[in-house]
Short mmCIF file of C-alpha atoms in Angstrom, two decimals:
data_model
loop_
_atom_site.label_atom_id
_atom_site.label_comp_id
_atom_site.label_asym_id
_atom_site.label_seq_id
_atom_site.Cartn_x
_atom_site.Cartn_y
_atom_site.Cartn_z
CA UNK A 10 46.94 64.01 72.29
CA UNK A 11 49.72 65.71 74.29
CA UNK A 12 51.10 67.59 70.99
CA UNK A 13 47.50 68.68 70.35
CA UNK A 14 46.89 70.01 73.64
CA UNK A 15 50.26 72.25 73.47
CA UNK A 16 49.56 72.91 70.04
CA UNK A 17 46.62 74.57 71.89
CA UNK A 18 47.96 75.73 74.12
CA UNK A 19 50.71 77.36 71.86
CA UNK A 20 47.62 79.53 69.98
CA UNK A 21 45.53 80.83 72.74
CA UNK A 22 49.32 81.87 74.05
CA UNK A 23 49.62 84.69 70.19
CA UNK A 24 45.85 84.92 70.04
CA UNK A 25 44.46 85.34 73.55
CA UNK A 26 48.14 86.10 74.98
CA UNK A 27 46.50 87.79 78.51
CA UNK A 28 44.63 84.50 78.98
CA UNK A 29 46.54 81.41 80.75
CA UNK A 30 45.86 78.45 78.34
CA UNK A 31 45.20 76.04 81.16
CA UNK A 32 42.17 78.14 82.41
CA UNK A 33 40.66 79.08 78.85
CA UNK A 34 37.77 76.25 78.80
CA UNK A 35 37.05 76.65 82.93
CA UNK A 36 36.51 80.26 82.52
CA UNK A 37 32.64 80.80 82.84
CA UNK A 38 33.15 83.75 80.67
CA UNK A 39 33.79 81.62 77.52
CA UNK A 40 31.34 84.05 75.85
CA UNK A 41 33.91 86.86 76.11
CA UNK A 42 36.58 85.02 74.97
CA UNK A 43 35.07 83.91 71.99
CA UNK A 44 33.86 87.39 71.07
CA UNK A 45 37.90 88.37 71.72
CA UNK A 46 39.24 85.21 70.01
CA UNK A 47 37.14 86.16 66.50
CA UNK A 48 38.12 90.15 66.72
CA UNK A 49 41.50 89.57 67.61
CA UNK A 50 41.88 87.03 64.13
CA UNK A 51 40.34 89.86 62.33
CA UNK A 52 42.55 92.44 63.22
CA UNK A 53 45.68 90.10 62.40
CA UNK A 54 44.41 88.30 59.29
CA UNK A 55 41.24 89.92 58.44
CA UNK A 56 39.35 86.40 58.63
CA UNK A 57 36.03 86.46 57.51
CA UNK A 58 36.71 90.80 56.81
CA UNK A 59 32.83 91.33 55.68
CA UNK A 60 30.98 89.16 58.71
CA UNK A 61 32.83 90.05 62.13
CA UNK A 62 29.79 89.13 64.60
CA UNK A 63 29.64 85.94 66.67
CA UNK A 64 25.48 85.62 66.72
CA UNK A 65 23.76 83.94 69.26
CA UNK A 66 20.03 82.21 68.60
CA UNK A 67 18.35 81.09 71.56
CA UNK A 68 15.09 78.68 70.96
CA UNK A 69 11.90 79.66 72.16
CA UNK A 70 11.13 77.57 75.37
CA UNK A 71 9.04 77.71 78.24
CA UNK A 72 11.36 75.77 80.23
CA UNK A 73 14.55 73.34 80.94
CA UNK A 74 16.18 71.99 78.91
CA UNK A 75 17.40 74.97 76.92
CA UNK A 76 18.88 75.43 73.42
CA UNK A 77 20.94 78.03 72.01
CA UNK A 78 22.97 78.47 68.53
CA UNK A 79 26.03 80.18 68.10
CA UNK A 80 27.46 81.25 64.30
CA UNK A 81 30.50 82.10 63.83
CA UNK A 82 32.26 84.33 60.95
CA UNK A 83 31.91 82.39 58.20
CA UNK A 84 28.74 80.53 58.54
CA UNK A 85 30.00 78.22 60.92
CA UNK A 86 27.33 76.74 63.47
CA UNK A 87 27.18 75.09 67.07
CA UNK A 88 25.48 74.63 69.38
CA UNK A 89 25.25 73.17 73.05
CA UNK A 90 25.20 69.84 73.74
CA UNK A 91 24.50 69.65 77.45
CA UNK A 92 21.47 69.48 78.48
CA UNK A 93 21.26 72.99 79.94
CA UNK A 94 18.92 74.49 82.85
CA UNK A 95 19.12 77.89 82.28
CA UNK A 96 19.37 79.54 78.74
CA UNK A 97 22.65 81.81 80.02
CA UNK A 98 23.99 77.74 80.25
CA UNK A 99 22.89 76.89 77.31
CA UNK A 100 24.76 80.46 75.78
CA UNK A 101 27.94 79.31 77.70
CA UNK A 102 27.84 75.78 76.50
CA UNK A 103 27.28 76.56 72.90
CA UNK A 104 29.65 79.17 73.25
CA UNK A 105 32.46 76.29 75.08
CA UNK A 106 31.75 74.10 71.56
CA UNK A 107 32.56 77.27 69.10
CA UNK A 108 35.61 78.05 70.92
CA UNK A 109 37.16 74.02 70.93
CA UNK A 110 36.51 74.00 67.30
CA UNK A 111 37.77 77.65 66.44
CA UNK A 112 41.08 76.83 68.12
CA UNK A 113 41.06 73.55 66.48
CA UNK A 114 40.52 74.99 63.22
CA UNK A 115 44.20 76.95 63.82
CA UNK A 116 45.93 74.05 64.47
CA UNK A 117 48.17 73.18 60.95
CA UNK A 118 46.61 69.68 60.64
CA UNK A 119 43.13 71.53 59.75
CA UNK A 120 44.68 73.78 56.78
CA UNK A 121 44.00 72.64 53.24
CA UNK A 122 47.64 71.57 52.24
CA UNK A 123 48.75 69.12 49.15
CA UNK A 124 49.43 66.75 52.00
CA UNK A 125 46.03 67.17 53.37
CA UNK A 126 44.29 66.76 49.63
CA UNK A 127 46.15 63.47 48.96
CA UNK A 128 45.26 61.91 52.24
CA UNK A 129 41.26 63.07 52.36
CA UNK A 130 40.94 61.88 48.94
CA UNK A 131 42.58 58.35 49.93
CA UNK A 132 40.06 58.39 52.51
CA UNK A 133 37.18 59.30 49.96
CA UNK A 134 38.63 56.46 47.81
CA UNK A 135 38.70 54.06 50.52
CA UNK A 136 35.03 54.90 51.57
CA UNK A 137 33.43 55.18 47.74
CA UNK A 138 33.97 52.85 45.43
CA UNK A 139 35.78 54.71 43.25
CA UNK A 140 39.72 54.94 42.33
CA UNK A 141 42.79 56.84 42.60
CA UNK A 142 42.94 57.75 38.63
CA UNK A 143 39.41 59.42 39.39
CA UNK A 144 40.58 62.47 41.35
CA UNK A 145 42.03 63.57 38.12
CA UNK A 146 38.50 63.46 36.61
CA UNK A 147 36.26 66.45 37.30
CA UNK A 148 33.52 64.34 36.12
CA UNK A 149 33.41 61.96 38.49
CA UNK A 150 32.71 62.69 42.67
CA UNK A 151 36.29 61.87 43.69
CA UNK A 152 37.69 64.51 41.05
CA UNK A 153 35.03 66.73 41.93
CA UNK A 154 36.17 66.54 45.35
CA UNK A 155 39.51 67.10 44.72
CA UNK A 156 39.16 69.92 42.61
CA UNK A 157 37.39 72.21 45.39
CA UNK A 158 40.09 70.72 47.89
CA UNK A 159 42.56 72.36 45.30
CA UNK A 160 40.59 75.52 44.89
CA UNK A 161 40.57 76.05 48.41
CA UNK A 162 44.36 75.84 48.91
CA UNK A 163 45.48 77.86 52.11
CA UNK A 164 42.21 77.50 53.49
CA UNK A 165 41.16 76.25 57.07
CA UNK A 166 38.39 74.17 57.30
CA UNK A 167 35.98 76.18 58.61
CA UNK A 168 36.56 78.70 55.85
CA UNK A 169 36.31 75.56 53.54
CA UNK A 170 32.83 74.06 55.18
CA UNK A 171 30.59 77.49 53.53
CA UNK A 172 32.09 75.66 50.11
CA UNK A 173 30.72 72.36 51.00
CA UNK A 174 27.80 73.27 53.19
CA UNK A 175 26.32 74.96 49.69
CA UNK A 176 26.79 71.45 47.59
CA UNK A 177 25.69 69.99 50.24
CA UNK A 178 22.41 72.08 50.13
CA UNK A 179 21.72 71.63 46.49
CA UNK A 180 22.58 67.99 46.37
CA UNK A 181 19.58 67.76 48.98
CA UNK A 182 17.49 70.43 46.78
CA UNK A 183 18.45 68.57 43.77
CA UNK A 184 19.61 71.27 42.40
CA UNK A 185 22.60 69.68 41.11
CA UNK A 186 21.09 66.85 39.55
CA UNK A 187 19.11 69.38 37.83
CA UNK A 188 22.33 70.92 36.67
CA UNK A 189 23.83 67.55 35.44
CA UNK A 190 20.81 67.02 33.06
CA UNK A 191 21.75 70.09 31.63
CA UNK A 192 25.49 69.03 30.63
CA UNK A 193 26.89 71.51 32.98
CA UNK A 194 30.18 69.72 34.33
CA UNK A 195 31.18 69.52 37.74
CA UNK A 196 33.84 71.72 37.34
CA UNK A 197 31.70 74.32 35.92
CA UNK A 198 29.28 74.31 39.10
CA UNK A 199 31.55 74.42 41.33
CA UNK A 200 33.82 77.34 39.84
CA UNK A 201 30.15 78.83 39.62
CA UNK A 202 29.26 78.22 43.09
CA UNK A 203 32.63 78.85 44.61
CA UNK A 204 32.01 82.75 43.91
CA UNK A 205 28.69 83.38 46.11
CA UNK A 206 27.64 82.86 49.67
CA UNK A 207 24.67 81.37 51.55
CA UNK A 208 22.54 84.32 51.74
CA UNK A 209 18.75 85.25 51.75
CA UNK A 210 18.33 84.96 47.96
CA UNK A 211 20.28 81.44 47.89
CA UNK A 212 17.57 80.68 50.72
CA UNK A 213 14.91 82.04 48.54
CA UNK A 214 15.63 80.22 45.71
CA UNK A 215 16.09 76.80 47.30
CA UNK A 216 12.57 77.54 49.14
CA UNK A 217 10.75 77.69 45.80
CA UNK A 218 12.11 74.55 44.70
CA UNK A 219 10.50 72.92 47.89
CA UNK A 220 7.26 74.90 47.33
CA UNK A 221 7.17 73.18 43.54
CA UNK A 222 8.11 69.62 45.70
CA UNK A 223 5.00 70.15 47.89
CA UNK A 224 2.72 71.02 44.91
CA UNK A 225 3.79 67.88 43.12
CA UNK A 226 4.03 65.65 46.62
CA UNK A 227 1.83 66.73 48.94
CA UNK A 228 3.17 66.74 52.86
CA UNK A 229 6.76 66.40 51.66
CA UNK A 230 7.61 69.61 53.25
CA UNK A 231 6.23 68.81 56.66
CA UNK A 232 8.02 65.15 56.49
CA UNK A 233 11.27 67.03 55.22
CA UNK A 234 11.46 69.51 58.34
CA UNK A 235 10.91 66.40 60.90
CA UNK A 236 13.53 64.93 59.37
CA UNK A 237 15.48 68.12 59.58
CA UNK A 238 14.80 68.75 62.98
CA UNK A 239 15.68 65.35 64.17
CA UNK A 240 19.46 65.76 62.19
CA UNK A 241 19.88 68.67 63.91
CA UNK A 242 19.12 67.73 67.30
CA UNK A 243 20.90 64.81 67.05
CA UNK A 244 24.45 66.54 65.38
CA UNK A 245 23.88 68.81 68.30
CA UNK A 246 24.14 66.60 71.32
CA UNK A 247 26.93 65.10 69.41
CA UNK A 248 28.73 68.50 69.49
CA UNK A 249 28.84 68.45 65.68
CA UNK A 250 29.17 71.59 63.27
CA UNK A 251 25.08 72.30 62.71
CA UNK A 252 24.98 74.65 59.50
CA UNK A 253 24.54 72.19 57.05
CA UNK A 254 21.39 70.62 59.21
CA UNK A 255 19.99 74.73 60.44
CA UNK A 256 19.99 75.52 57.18
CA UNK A 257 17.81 72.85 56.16
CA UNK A 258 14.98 74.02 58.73
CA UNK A 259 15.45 77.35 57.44
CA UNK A 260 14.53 76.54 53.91
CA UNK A 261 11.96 74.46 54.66
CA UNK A 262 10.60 76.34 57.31
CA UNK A 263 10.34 79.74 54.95
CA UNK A 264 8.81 77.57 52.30
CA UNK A 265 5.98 76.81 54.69
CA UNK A 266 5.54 80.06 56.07
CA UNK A 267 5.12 81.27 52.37
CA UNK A 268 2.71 78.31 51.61
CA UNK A 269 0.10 79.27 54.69
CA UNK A 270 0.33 83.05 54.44
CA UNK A 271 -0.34 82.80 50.60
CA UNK A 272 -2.52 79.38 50.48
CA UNK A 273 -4.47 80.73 46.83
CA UNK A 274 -1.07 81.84 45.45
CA UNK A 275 -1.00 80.39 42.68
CA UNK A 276 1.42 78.08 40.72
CA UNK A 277 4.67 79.81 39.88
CA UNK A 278 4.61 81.31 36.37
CA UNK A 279 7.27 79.30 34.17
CA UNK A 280 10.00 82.01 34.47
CA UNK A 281 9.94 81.67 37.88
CA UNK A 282 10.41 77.63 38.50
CA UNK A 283 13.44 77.20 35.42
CA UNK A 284 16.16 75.81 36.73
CA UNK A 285 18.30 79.56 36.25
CA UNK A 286 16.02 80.93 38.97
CA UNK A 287 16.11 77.80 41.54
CA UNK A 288 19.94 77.76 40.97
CA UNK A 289 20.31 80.43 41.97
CA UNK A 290 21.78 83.25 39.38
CA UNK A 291 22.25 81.66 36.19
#
């Protein structure tokens, strides 16, 4: 613990170097400081070059306890896990969680390295039931997991969690079990998916799939966003990263809103539910 707090220490010295380390998280203006720390990483390694805002989201509320959102560069999402009287709180608590985890994310124990791939995929081992020969097989989730640590080489995780937050997404979409049935390897999907973003037509695309799901199931999407909901709150008063669980609501949230502001839409023609249009681009 020592090492890790110099280690700290040692980066908010070359990234914040006009800030004393041992003051950073008392300093009620954390919200400054993690609007500096982000520009200042852009400016020396052009992190994130094509999203350099640190967004806040605060939730609607008519009163204590208050919840705000903070996403980072990247995707990245936290949130505060306090419970919070005022909403500027709430901003300064979230805030307090992004900046932890952003200067954790420098430390060299959170870069992907060969080291680093060998010992998460001993732990994946050790927590599947699968083997060591299957990390050289693509086919199988150990290899698939190995082979995006290995395409992500260099990377921090943060930079790698936009990766995984995506297959994360369509495994709960079903979206790649949709791709499996259609012989499309592992490998394949993830070179595939490796070259886009989470953006509005990913979004789109993932809402239409739960549209078909409510068609087919009726009240799945309203049981789906509780459950949603719940994850969320919960990963956030653990002080967990919340992107994977936000963007859930999201999805499911737009595919309402298009249900009840359309209600005699009818079904979507064929072209529009194949599996190339909920995937995405294919």
């Amino acid at each position: 613990m020592d090492r890790t707090l110099e280690s700290l220490r040692h980066i908010i010295a070359q990234v914040l170097p006009h800030r004393d380390p041992a003051l950073v998280f008392k300093d009620l203006n954390v919200v400054s400081m993690l609007q500096e720390f982000w520009e200042s990483k852009q400016q020396q390694r052009a992190a994130f070059p094509s999203e350099g805002v640190v967004v806040y989201e605060s939730l609607p509320s008519p009163g204590p306890p208050f919840v705000s959102y903070v996403t980072l560069p990247g995707g990245s999402c936290f949130g505060n896990f306090q419970c919070c009287l005022s909403r500027a709180e709430a901003r300064r608590d979230a805030a307090k969680v992004a900046l932890i985890n952003s200067l954790f994310n420098e430390l060299p124990s959170r870069r992907i390295t060969k080291e680093f791939i060998m010992e998460s995929v001993q732990e994946a081992v050790a927590s599947t039931s699968g083997t060591l020969d299957d990390a050289d097989d693509p086919s199988t989730s150990i290899g698939a997991y190995h082979y995006m640590l290995e395409s992500n080489m260099g990377k921090t995780m943060l930079e790698f969690q936009e990766l995984m937050t995506i297959f994360q997404l369509l495994h709960w979409n079903g979206s790649l079990k949709a791709l499996r049935e259609t012989k499309c390897s592992r490998q394949e999907v993830i070179s595939y998916y490796s070259q886009y973003s989470l953006d509005e037509k990913m979004r789109s695309h993932m809402a239409l799939d739960w549209i078909m799901k409510e068609k087919e199931s009726p009240g799945i999407l309203s049981q789906e966003l509780r459950m949603a909901l719940r994850e969320l709150e919960e990963a956030r008063k653990a002080g967990q990263e919340l992107r994977f669980y936000k963007e859930k609501k999201e999805i499911l949230s737009l595919a309402l809103t298009q249900i009840y502001s359309d209600p005699d839409t009818s079904s979507p023609s064929d072209d529009q539910l194949s599996l190339t249009a909920l995937c995405g681009y294919h």
